[in-house]
Tab-separated table of C-alpha atoms and ligand atoms in Angstrom:
chain	number	residue	atom	x	y	z
I	1	MET	CA	11.861	93.728	25.646
I	2	ASN	CA	9.132	92.402	22.940
I	3	ILE	CA	10.553	89.681	20.437
I	4	LEU	CA	9.155	89.366	16.835
I	5	VAL	CA	9.356	85.309	15.647
I	6	ILE	CA	8.785	84.898	11.844
I	7	GLY	CA	7.010	81.644	10.372
I	8	SER	CA	3.274	79.478	11.637
I	9	GLY	CA	4.560	75.844	12.329
I	10	GLY	CA	5.752	73.775	15.005
I	11	ARG	CA	8.915	75.137	15.282
I	12	GLU	CA	7.604	78.585	15.674
I	13	HIS	CA	5.238	77.376	18.583
I	14	THR	CA	8.470	76.405	20.288
I	15	LEU	CA	10.541	79.376	19.773
I	16	ALA	CA	7.369	81.264	20.984
I	17	TRP	CA	7.031	79.344	23.655
I	18	LYS	CA	10.922	79.408	24.501
I	19	PHE	CA	11.246	83.118	24.390
I	20	ALA	CA	8.442	83.384	26.302
I	21	GLN	CA	9.873	81.908	29.579
I	22	SER	CA	12.694	84.677	29.469
I	23	GLU	CA	12.607	87.165	32.209
I	24	ARG	CA	13.374	89.984	30.527
I	25	VAL	CA	10.522	89.408	27.567
I	26	GLU	CA	7.223	91.248	27.357
I	27	GLN	CA	5.705	90.279	24.731
I	28	VAL	CA	6.233	87.861	21.865
I	29	TYR	CA	4.315	88.289	18.628
I	30	VAL	CA	4.248	85.589	15.998
I	31	ALA	CA	3.869	86.767	12.359
I	32	PRO	CA	1.711	84.965	10.677
I	33	GLY	CA	2.068	82.400	14.160
I	34	ASN	CA	-1.315	80.084	14.095
I	35	ASP	CA	-4.232	79.894	16.451
I	36	ALA	CA	-2.676	77.880	19.215
I	37	ILE	CA	0.547	80.304	19.581
I	38	ALA	CA	-2.013	83.145	19.798
I	39	GLU	CA	-3.466	81.017	23.259
I	40	GLU	CA	-0.055	80.406	24.375
I	41	PRO	CA	0.999	82.726	27.477
I	42	GLY	CA	2.895	85.879	26.711
I	43	CYS	CA	2.514	85.097	22.704
I	44	GLN	CA	0.195	86.668	20.284
I	45	SER	CA	-0.137	86.277	16.673
I	46	VAL	CA	0.142	88.971	13.903
I	47	PRO	CA	-1.698	88.873	10.402
I	48	ILE	CA	1.429	89.487	8.359
I	49	GLN	CA	2.758	86.611	6.500
I	50	GLU	CA	6.633	85.952	5.935
I	51	ASN	CA	7.004	87.429	3.074
I	52	ASP	CA	6.023	90.551	3.695
I	53	HIS	CA	9.173	92.324	4.289
I	54	GLU	CA	7.942	95.753	4.614
I	55	LYS	CA	4.993	95.229	6.798
I	56	LEU	CA	7.098	92.745	9.247
I	57	VAL	CA	10.000	95.896	9.762
I	58	ALA	CA	7.049	98.266	10.064
I	59	PHE	CA	5.557	96.211	13.004
I	60	ALA	CA	9.061	95.027	14.698
I	61	ARG	CA	9.443	99.550	14.645
I	62	GLU	CA	6.170	100.102	15.762
I	63	ASN	CA	5.890	97.135	18.594
I	64	ARG	CA	9.312	98.350	19.815
I	65	ILE	CA	10.926	94.764	18.893
I	66	GLY	CA	14.026	94.797	20.349
I	67	LEU	CA	15.028	91.146	18.892
I	68	THR	CA	13.763	89.517	15.918
I	69	MET	CA	13.890	85.404	14.860
I	70	VAL	CA	13.241	83.971	11.530
I	71	GLY	CA	11.902	80.424	11.531
I	72	PRO	CA	11.935	78.974	7.975
I	73	GLU	CA	14.106	79.032	5.039
I	74	ALA	CA	11.784	80.865	2.757
I	75	PRO	CA	12.125	84.674	4.134
I	76	LEU	CA	15.630	83.833	4.686
I	77	VAL	CA	16.949	83.395	1.343
I	78	ASP	CA	14.265	85.673	0.409
I	79	GLY	CA	16.511	88.524	2.192
I	80	VAL	CA	14.241	89.242	4.970
I	81	THR	CA	16.781	89.592	7.580
I	82	ASP	CA	18.982	92.008	4.806
I	83	ALA	CA	15.299	94.262	5.089
I	84	PHE	CA	15.676	94.283	8.950
I	85	THR	CA	19.518	95.215	9.327
I	86	GLU	CA	18.870	97.794	6.839
I	87	ALA	CA	16.017	99.410	9.158
I	88	GLY	CA	18.817	98.806	12.138
I	89	LEU	CA	16.949	96.393	13.963
I	90	THR	CA	18.002	93.326	15.408
I	91	VAL	CA	17.623	90.241	13.590
I	92	PHE	CA	18.824	86.451	14.195
I	93	GLY	CA	19.123	84.759	11.004
I	94	PRO	CA	21.693	84.825	8.081
I	95	THR	CA	21.651	87.529	5.398
I	96	LYS	CA	20.255	86.400	1.989
I	97	ALA	CA	23.957	85.437	0.544
I	98	ALA	CA	24.472	83.268	3.736
I	99	ALA	CA	21.333	81.607	3.366
I	100	ALA	CA	22.491	80.131	0.115
I	101	LEU	CA	23.973	77.684	2.331
I	102	GLU	CA	20.753	76.210	2.401
I	103	GLY	CA	19.048	78.054	-1.095
I	104	SER	CA	22.089	76.689	-2.789
I	105	LYS	CA	23.346	72.732	-2.575
I	106	ASP	CA	26.034	73.534	-5.500
I	107	PHE	CA	27.183	76.506	-3.026
I	108	ALA	CA	27.149	74.420	-0.005
I	109	LYS	CA	28.933	71.852	-1.671
I	110	GLY	CA	31.659	74.344	-3.195
I	111	ILE	CA	32.477	75.987	0.098
I	112	MET	CA	32.770	72.398	1.680
I	113	GLN	CA	35.027	71.741	-0.835
I	114	LYS	CA	37.449	74.400	-0.527
I	115	TYR	CA	37.525	74.050	2.731
I	116	ASN	CA	37.877	70.745	3.150
I	117	ILE	CA	34.764	69.798	5.150
I	118	PRO	CA	33.978	66.225	5.265
I	119	THR	CA	31.050	65.311	2.756
I	120	ALA	CA	29.861	63.410	-0.278
I	121	ALA	CA	32.131	63.338	-3.759
I	122	TYR	CA	29.519	65.359	-5.998
I	123	ALA	CA	29.771	67.395	-9.092
I	124	THR	CA	27.050	69.774	-10.332
I	125	PHE	CA	25.275	69.906	-14.010
I	126	THR	CA	23.378	72.562	-16.269
I	127	ASN	CA	23.600	70.301	-18.965
I	128	PRO	CA	21.055	67.094	-18.789
I	129	ASP	CA	23.351	64.415	-21.081
I	130	ALA	CA	26.567	65.686	-19.064
I	131	ALA	CA	24.440	64.356	-15.931
I	132	MET	CA	23.082	61.236	-17.346
I	133	SER	CA	26.892	60.188	-18.720
I	134	TYR	CA	28.579	60.609	-14.837
I	135	ILE	CA	25.629	59.009	-13.260
I	136	ARG	CA	26.401	55.829	-16.163
I	137	GLU	CA	30.015	56.431	-15.357
I	138	GLN	CA	29.659	56.293	-11.402
I	139	GLY	CA	27.319	53.854	-11.061
I	140	ALA	CA	24.306	52.858	-8.563
I	141	PRO	CA	23.424	53.774	-5.502
I	142	ILE	CA	23.826	57.582	-6.272
I	143	VAL	CA	22.096	60.544	-4.677
I	144	VAL	CA	20.468	63.563	-7.282
I	145	LYS	CA	19.701	66.579	-5.969
I	146	ALA	CA	17.877	70.185	-7.618
I	147	ASP	CA	20.290	72.623	-6.844
I	148	GLY	CA	17.480	75.121	-5.351
I	149	LEU	CA	14.192	74.925	-2.569
I	150	ALA	CA	12.509	71.972	-3.293
I	151	ALA	CA	10.570	71.645	-0.281
I	152	GLY	CA	12.092	68.819	0.711
I	153	LYS	CA	11.381	67.165	-1.677
I	154	GLY	CA	14.199	67.956	-4.357
I	155	VAL	CA	16.332	64.602	-3.618
I	156	VAL	CA	16.334	61.203	-4.834
I	157	VAL	CA	18.538	58.069	-3.226
I	158	ALA	CA	18.772	55.945	-6.357
I	159	LYS	CA	19.327	52.376	-5.902
I	160	THR	CA	19.720	51.923	-9.587
I	161	GLU	CA	21.235	54.044	-12.396
I	162	GLU	CA	17.772	53.533	-14.835
I	163	GLU	CA	16.247	55.357	-11.352
I	164	ALA	CA	18.714	58.421	-10.905
I	165	ILE	CA	18.226	59.177	-15.080
I	166	GLU	CA	14.684	58.962	-14.520
I	167	ALA	CA	15.022	61.772	-11.508
I	168	VAL	CA	17.422	63.610	-13.649
I	169	THR	CA	14.518	63.829	-16.624
I	170	ALA	CA	12.458	64.860	-14.246
I	171	MET	CA	14.058	67.670	-12.976
I	172	MET	CA	16.142	68.918	-15.795
I	173	GLN	CA	13.775	68.166	-18.632
I	174	ASP	CA	10.194	67.959	-17.208
I	175	HIS	CA	10.975	70.875	-14.541
I	176	ARG	CA	8.946	69.222	-12.132
I	177	PHE	CA	10.605	71.680	-9.351
I	178	GLY	CA	10.946	74.753	-11.935
I	179	GLU	CA	13.671	76.699	-11.534
I	180	ALA	CA	14.744	74.705	-8.700
I	181	GLY	CA	16.005	71.915	-10.951
I	182	SER	CA	17.582	73.467	-13.857
I	183	ARG	CA	20.660	72.991	-12.293
I	184	VAL	CA	21.196	69.351	-10.615
I	185	VAL	CA	24.305	68.267	-7.658
I	186	ILE	CA	24.902	64.676	-8.315
I	187	GLU	CA	26.561	63.194	-5.328
I	188	GLU	CA	27.808	59.551	-3.558
I	189	CYS	CA	25.802	57.849	-1.649
I	190	LEU	CA	26.806	57.661	2.211
I	191	GLU	CA	26.022	55.377	4.253
I	192	GLY	CA	25.170	55.719	8.050
I	193	GLU	CA	22.643	56.880	10.371
I	194	GLU	CA	21.350	60.755	9.691
I	195	LEU	CA	21.749	63.051	12.952
I	196	SER	CA	21.019	66.830	13.512
I	197	PHE	CA	23.263	68.944	14.451
I	198	MET	CA	23.144	72.519	15.396
I	199	ALA	CA	24.670	75.419	16.454
I	200	PHE	CA	24.084	79.403	17.540
I	201	VAL	CA	26.326	81.144	15.126
I	202	HIS	CA	28.113	84.756	14.502
I	203	GLY	CA	30.546	84.965	12.557
I	204	THR	CA	33.245	82.732	14.022
I	205	ALA	CA	31.560	82.671	17.218
I	206	VAL	CA	29.658	78.687	17.430
I	207	VAL	CA	28.149	77.708	20.313
I	208	PRO	CA	26.503	73.593	19.417
I	209	MET	CA	23.155	72.709	21.094
I	210	VAL	CA	22.246	68.887	21.651
I	211	THR	CA	21.419	66.450	18.911
I	212	ALA	CA	18.286	65.037	17.804
I	213	GLN	CA	17.250	62.458	15.442
I	214	ASP	CA	14.186	63.097	12.911
I	215	HIS	CA	11.984	60.922	10.952
I	216	LYS	CA	11.685	61.856	7.026
I	217	ARG	CA	9.249	59.087	5.915
I	218	ALA	CA	5.933	59.516	6.390
I	219	PHE	CA	5.494	55.689	7.750
I	220	ASP	CA	6.446	53.153	10.257
I	221	GLY	CA	9.759	51.281	9.449
I	222	ASP	CA	10.896	54.694	7.516
I	223	GLU	CA	9.009	53.721	4.398
I	224	GLY	CA	6.830	55.802	2.081
I	225	PRO	CA	7.252	59.658	0.672
I	226	ASN	CA	10.090	62.294	2.214
I	227	THR	CA	8.096	64.588	4.845
I	228	GLY	CA	8.914	67.507	6.480
I	229	GLY	CA	9.753	65.292	9.245
I	230	MET	CA	7.114	62.995	11.350
I	231	GLY	CA	8.580	63.004	14.854
I	232	ALA	CA	12.449	63.142	16.618
I	233	TYR	CA	14.049	63.088	19.647
I	234	SER	CA	16.959	63.993	21.500
I	235	PRO	CA	19.835	63.112	22.711
I	236	VAL	CA	20.777	60.477	20.154
I	237	PRO	CA	22.117	58.205	22.728
I	238	HIS	CA	23.044	55.025	20.677
I	239	LEU	CA	25.842	56.219	18.659
I	240	ASP	CA	29.116	56.691	19.801
I	241	GLY	CA	29.697	60.012	21.947
I	242	THR	CA	33.007	61.474	20.342
I	243	TRP	CA	31.685	62.216	17.003
I	244	GLN	CA	29.747	65.263	18.519
I	245	ALA	CA	33.501	67.074	19.141
I	246	GLU	CA	34.692	65.764	15.958
I	247	ALA	CA	31.440	67.217	14.144
I	248	GLU	CA	32.109	70.341	15.729
I	249	ARG	CA	35.653	70.624	15.337
I	250	THR	CA	35.571	69.288	11.396
I	251	ILE	CA	32.364	70.627	10.315
I	252	LEU	CA	30.321	73.411	12.167
I	253	ARG	CA	33.470	75.590	13.039
I	254	PRO	CA	35.187	75.468	9.885
I	255	MET	CA	32.045	76.061	7.715
I	256	ALA	CA	31.064	79.108	10.400
I	257	GLU	CA	35.124	80.550	9.420
I	258	ALA	CA	34.507	79.355	5.743
I	259	MET	CA	31.349	81.893	5.261
I	260	VAL	CA	33.506	84.629	6.844
I	261	ASN	CA	36.409	84.054	5.092
I	262	GLU	CA	34.198	83.867	1.850
I	263	GLY	CA	32.880	87.538	2.646
I	264	VAL	CA	29.335	86.289	3.034
I	265	PRO	CA	29.581	85.405	7.554
I	266	PHE	CA	26.621	83.771	8.780
I	267	THR	CA	24.551	84.506	12.002
I	268	GLY	CA	21.747	82.322	12.688
I	269	ILE	CA	21.208	78.781	13.250
I	270	LEU	CA	23.672	76.527	11.518
I	271	TYR	CA	21.960	73.274	10.965
I	272	GLY	CA	24.465	70.080	9.604
I	273	GLY	CA	22.312	67.358	8.426
I	274	LEU	CA	24.966	64.688	9.078
I	275	MET	CA	25.675	61.337	8.598
I	276	ILE	CA	27.829	59.172	10.901
I	277	THR	CA	29.585	57.034	8.826
I	278	ALA	CA	32.213	53.936	9.576
I	279	ASP	CA	34.883	57.223	8.696
I	280	GLY	CA	33.426	59.926	11.157
I	281	PRO	CA	30.361	62.315	10.443
I	282	ARG	CA	29.774	63.846	6.998
I	283	VAL	CA	27.630	66.272	5.679
I	284	ILE	CA	24.886	65.678	4.088
I	285	GLU	CA	22.888	69.132	3.628
I	286	PHE	CA	23.457	72.165	5.414
I	287	ASN	CA	20.169	74.276	6.253
I	288	ALA	CA	20.270	77.821	7.862
I	289	ARG	CA	17.508	77.651	10.330
I	290	PHE	CA	16.039	75.777	13.285
I	291	GLY	CA	15.476	71.918	12.389
I	292	ASP	CA	11.174	71.406	12.824
I	293	PRO	CA	10.458	69.010	14.574
I	294	GLU	CA	14.082	68.995	15.762
I	295	THR	CA	13.184	72.430	18.008
I	296	GLN	CA	10.303	70.577	19.338
I	297	VAL	CA	12.496	67.966	21.308
I	298	ILE	CA	15.678	70.644	21.676
I	299	LEU	CA	14.261	73.659	23.080
I	300	PRO	CA	12.325	71.672	25.573
I	301	ARG	CA	15.699	70.371	26.971
I	302	MET	CA	17.406	74.072	27.067
I	303	MET	CA	17.753	75.036	30.281
I	304	SER	CA	19.624	78.480	29.367
I	305	ASP	CA	17.568	81.623	28.538
I	306	LEU	CA	16.849	81.787	24.918
I	307	THR	CA	17.200	85.433	24.594
I	308	ASP	CA	20.063	85.575	26.898
I	309	THR	CA	22.079	83.084	24.158
I	310	ILE	CA	21.057	84.786	21.093
I	311	GLU	CA	22.473	87.855	22.245
I	312	ALA	CA	25.691	86.741	23.804
I	313	VAL	CA	26.303	85.028	20.221
I	314	LEU	CA	25.598	88.336	18.650
I	315	ALA	CA	27.884	89.935	20.746
I	316	GLY	CA	30.282	87.152	19.272
I	317	GLU	CA	30.500	85.402	22.873
I	318	GLU	CA	30.161	81.296	22.911
I	319	PRO	CA	28.215	81.195	26.728
I	320	ASP	CA	28.017	77.593	27.797
I	321	LEU	CA	24.398	76.276	27.502
I	322	VAL	CA	22.622	74.179	30.249
I	323	TRP	CA	20.954	71.081	29.200
I	324	THR	CA	18.326	69.217	31.034
I	325	GLU	CA	20.047	65.056	31.325
I	326	GLU	CA	16.048	64.453	30.646
I	327	ALA	CA	15.419	63.218	26.829
I	328	CYS	CA	12.497	64.574	24.710
I	329	ALA	CA	10.830	62.965	22.037
I	330	ALA	CA	8.375	64.486	19.755
I	331	VAL	CA	5.686	62.607	17.555
I	332	VAL	CA	3.750	64.387	14.836
I	333	ILE	CA	-0.078	63.908	14.070
I	334	ALA	CA	-0.421	65.075	10.466
I	335	SER	CA	-3.422	64.755	7.802
I	336	GLU	CA	-4.142	61.637	6.283
I	337	GLY	CA	-2.349	61.738	2.712
I	338	TYR	CA	0.021	64.120	3.729
I	339	PRO	CA	2.616	64.700	1.983
I	340	GLY	CA	0.734	64.469	-0.819
I	341	GLU	CA	-3.007	65.681	-1.397
I	342	TYR	CA	-4.589	66.331	1.900
I	343	LYS	CA	-8.256	67.485	3.159
I	344	LYS	CA	-8.123	70.869	5.442
I	345	GLY	CA	-11.262	71.485	7.989
I	346	THR	CA	-10.823	67.936	9.851
I	347	THR	CA	-12.411	68.601	13.323
I	348	PHE	CA	-10.514	66.679	15.620
I	349	THR	CA	-9.996	66.814	19.610
I	350	LEU	CA	-6.591	66.801	20.922
I	351	PRO	CA	-5.465	64.327	23.146
I	352	VAL	CA	-4.829	66.322	26.730
I	353	PRO	CA	-0.968	66.164	27.981
I	354	VAL	CA	-0.806	64.626	31.352
I	355	SER	CA	1.766	67.213	32.926
I	356	ASP	CA	3.524	69.879	32.191
I	357	LYS	CA	6.805	68.215	31.025
I	358	GLN	CA	4.061	66.871	28.114
I	359	ARG	CA	2.867	70.131	25.503
I	360	TRP	CA	1.744	70.121	21.755
I	361	PHE	CA	3.262	72.175	19.564
I	362	HIS	CA	1.070	73.606	16.750
I	363	ALA	CA	1.730	73.941	12.659
I	364	GLY	CA	-0.880	73.365	10.653
I	365	SER	CA	-4.142	73.646	13.084
I	366	LYS	CA	-7.395	75.806	13.810
I	367	ARG	CA	-9.344	76.504	16.760
I	368	HIS	CA	-13.102	75.597	16.077
I	369	HIS	CA	-15.196	76.629	18.877
I	370	GLU	CA	-13.966	74.518	21.658
I	371	GLN	CA	-12.356	71.914	19.516
I	372	TRP	CA	-9.445	71.943	16.340
I	373	GLN	CA	-9.614	71.604	12.846
I	374	THR	CA	-6.902	70.470	10.718
I	375	ALA	CA	-5.359	73.291	8.287
I	376	GLY	CA	-2.285	71.643	7.093
I	377	GLY	CA	-0.704	68.706	6.319
I	378	ARG	CA	1.789	68.547	9.791
I	379	VAL	CA	-0.830	69.319	12.111
I	380	ALA	CA	0.978	69.169	15.699
I	381	ALA	CA	3.514	67.216	17.164
I	382	LEU	CA	3.447	66.366	21.528
I	383	SER	CA	6.547	66.480	22.660
I	384	THR	CA	7.548	65.045	26.086
I	385	LEU	CA	10.275	65.562	28.470
I	386	ALA	CA	11.094	62.257	30.535
I	387	PRO	CA	13.791	60.335	32.389
I	388	GLY	CA	15.315	58.298	29.408
I	389	ILE	CA	13.964	58.383	25.880
I	390	ASP	CA	11.659	55.128	26.685
I	391	GLU	CA	10.071	56.772	28.790
I	392	ALA	CA	9.814	59.917	26.508
I	393	VAL	CA	8.399	58.231	23.724
I	394	SER	CA	5.678	55.631	25.672
I	395	ARG	CA	3.770	58.207	27.434
I	396	THR	CA	4.049	60.710	24.361
I	397	TYR	CA	2.146	57.282	23.080
I	398	GLU	CA	-0.038	56.494	25.822
I	399	THR	CA	-1.463	60.156	25.810
I	400	LEU	CA	-2.291	59.767	21.904
I	401	GLY	CA	-3.743	56.910	22.707
I	402	GLN	CA	-6.160	58.150	24.416
I	403	THR	CA	-8.240	59.830	21.907
I	404	PRO	CA	-9.173	58.781	18.467
I	405	LEU	CA	-8.095	61.146	16.073
I	406	ASP	CA	-9.742	60.396	12.768
I	407	GLY	CA	-8.931	61.379	9.614
I	408	LEU	CA	-5.478	62.160	11.048
I	409	PHE	CA	-2.266	59.863	11.038
I	410	TYR	CA	1.102	59.659	13.295
I	411	ARG	CA	4.227	57.064	12.916
I	412	ARG	CA	4.126	54.300	15.981
I	413	ASP	CA	7.790	54.180	16.021
I	414	ILE	CA	9.644	57.244	16.716
I	415	ALA	CA	12.987	56.464	18.206
I	416	HIS	CA	12.748	52.903	17.127
I	417	HIS	CA	16.634	52.970	16.433
I	418	VAL	CA	17.256	53.752	19.941
I	419	ARG	CA	14.422	51.423	21.270
I	420	LYS	CA	15.240	48.406	19.296
I	421	LYS	CA	19.035	48.244	21.273
I	422	SER	CA	17.558	48.657	24.507
Y	1	LIG	P1	17.399	66.271	2.118
Y	1	LIG	O1	16.375	66.988	1.099
Y	1	LIG	O2	18.739	67.287	1.620
Y	1	LIG	O3	17.758	66.785	3.374
Y	1	LIG	O4	17.950	65.211	1.627
Y	1	LIG	C1	16.731	63.942	1.837
Y	1	LIG	C2	17.392	62.831	2.706
Y	1	LIG	O5	17.684	62.058	1.424
Y	1	LIG	C3	18.120	62.902	3.322
Y	1	LIG	O6	17.559	62.739	4.809
Y	1	LIG	C4	19.123	61.430	3.509
Y	1	LIG	O7	18.541	60.605	4.264
Y	1	LIG	C5	18.889	61.022	1.717
Y	1	LIG	N1	20.209	61.644	1.481
Y	1	LIG	C6	20.428	62.484	0.908
Y	1	LIG	N2	21.882	62.656	0.284
Y	1	LIG	C7	22.528	61.708	0.503
Y	1	LIG	C8	23.572	60.869	0.121
Y	1	LIG	N3	24.458	61.841	0.067
Y	1	LIG	N4	23.546	59.695	1.075
Y	1	LIG	C9	22.816	58.913	1.429
Y	1	LIG	N5	21.515	59.627	1.680
Y	1	LIG	C10	21.164	61.002	1.289
Y	2	LIG	N1	13.245	68.093	9.856
Y	2	LIG	C1	14.269	68.575	8.525
Y	2	LIG	C2	13.940	70.013	8.415
Y	2	LIG	O1	13.706	70.670	9.128
Y	2	LIG	O2	14.839	70.481	7.588
């Protein structure tokens, strides 16, 4: 069969690479994909934008696509899966209504509250004065979130009341995030360590994956602005293992059931951004798709066939997934300046992977003769499988260190939480 992946980043490169390993898969098309995906064996980039639903559906029909997988959140919130389903095509991703779990923080919090899914206490405001008095009442630290999608930038973890009030002013009065900030969610600041816990979901069928930890800040020591993610590793061995079963029981399964109960059954990847607190796992946010760069460390560990897994879940089954015991680490190389302003078109030489356990997943790159040029903020991630986290991380850095990467930067401390303890 043929597969269509929608999106163009490192997550989609990883998905395409993994789908291409399925024996039953003939060709993986990625729309719009990128130049590196086009070079991946069995994969092809297709010049259709992710928001062009009509063209995507027409392409899927013409090319006998048996399964479409949607990578990013924007086309989901835009209703791309609804368009595929209406056309009678098989697609793995939530409907527009179910994608509100990621598209509206207020919607997600409302369901969590109604179904007692552990999360930070919160209140939602459309009136800035009311938001500000709530902040004065609650005190700091406190978290201010734009309700809608703000490309990962709509969250302020405020250490002081003044900082929180400034965030409210920026979102609600200065409209820094446009419509997305006309409503804000203000919530309790949770303490603990963050983790990404994702599952394949269809209605009440839930198949959890192994966990990963992302590094959201731009610079070493978790300093600097929030980014889409600068590196990740899996598994996350230093946290007590019991929370994983607990999070499946108290968070992922009840959420899937709640969505069915609410008449908006969820199909696709349910991503719990969790804080492991002293009182157990709490939800920071839900996403309605695979994490990026978490995918770059989770799928290399997945021994089960991705196509078979998704088809089984779509049939309501809960297949036992097989994972390698090996650990995986990925380090993102980004354009200098990211997540702020950065230059495109910088030519660079990609360090060569040392084995088939190490590979590049590209996001913002372009072919330029024999070399590569930057074409985005996050350019690519080098992902390495190894017997343990320490080896996975050090082998990644060894390869990265072999070639100068002028105009690019990367964090030197991926997995520092685990490595400090070892
Ligand atoms: P988000 O865009 O929802 O992923 O939030 C960005 C970051 O803000 C998260 O990765 C957390 O580090 C932090 N954050 C969000 N909500 C909370 C919370 N309730 N308590 C503490 N930190 C939070
Ligand atoms: N890496 C965080 C995310 O995909 O939302």
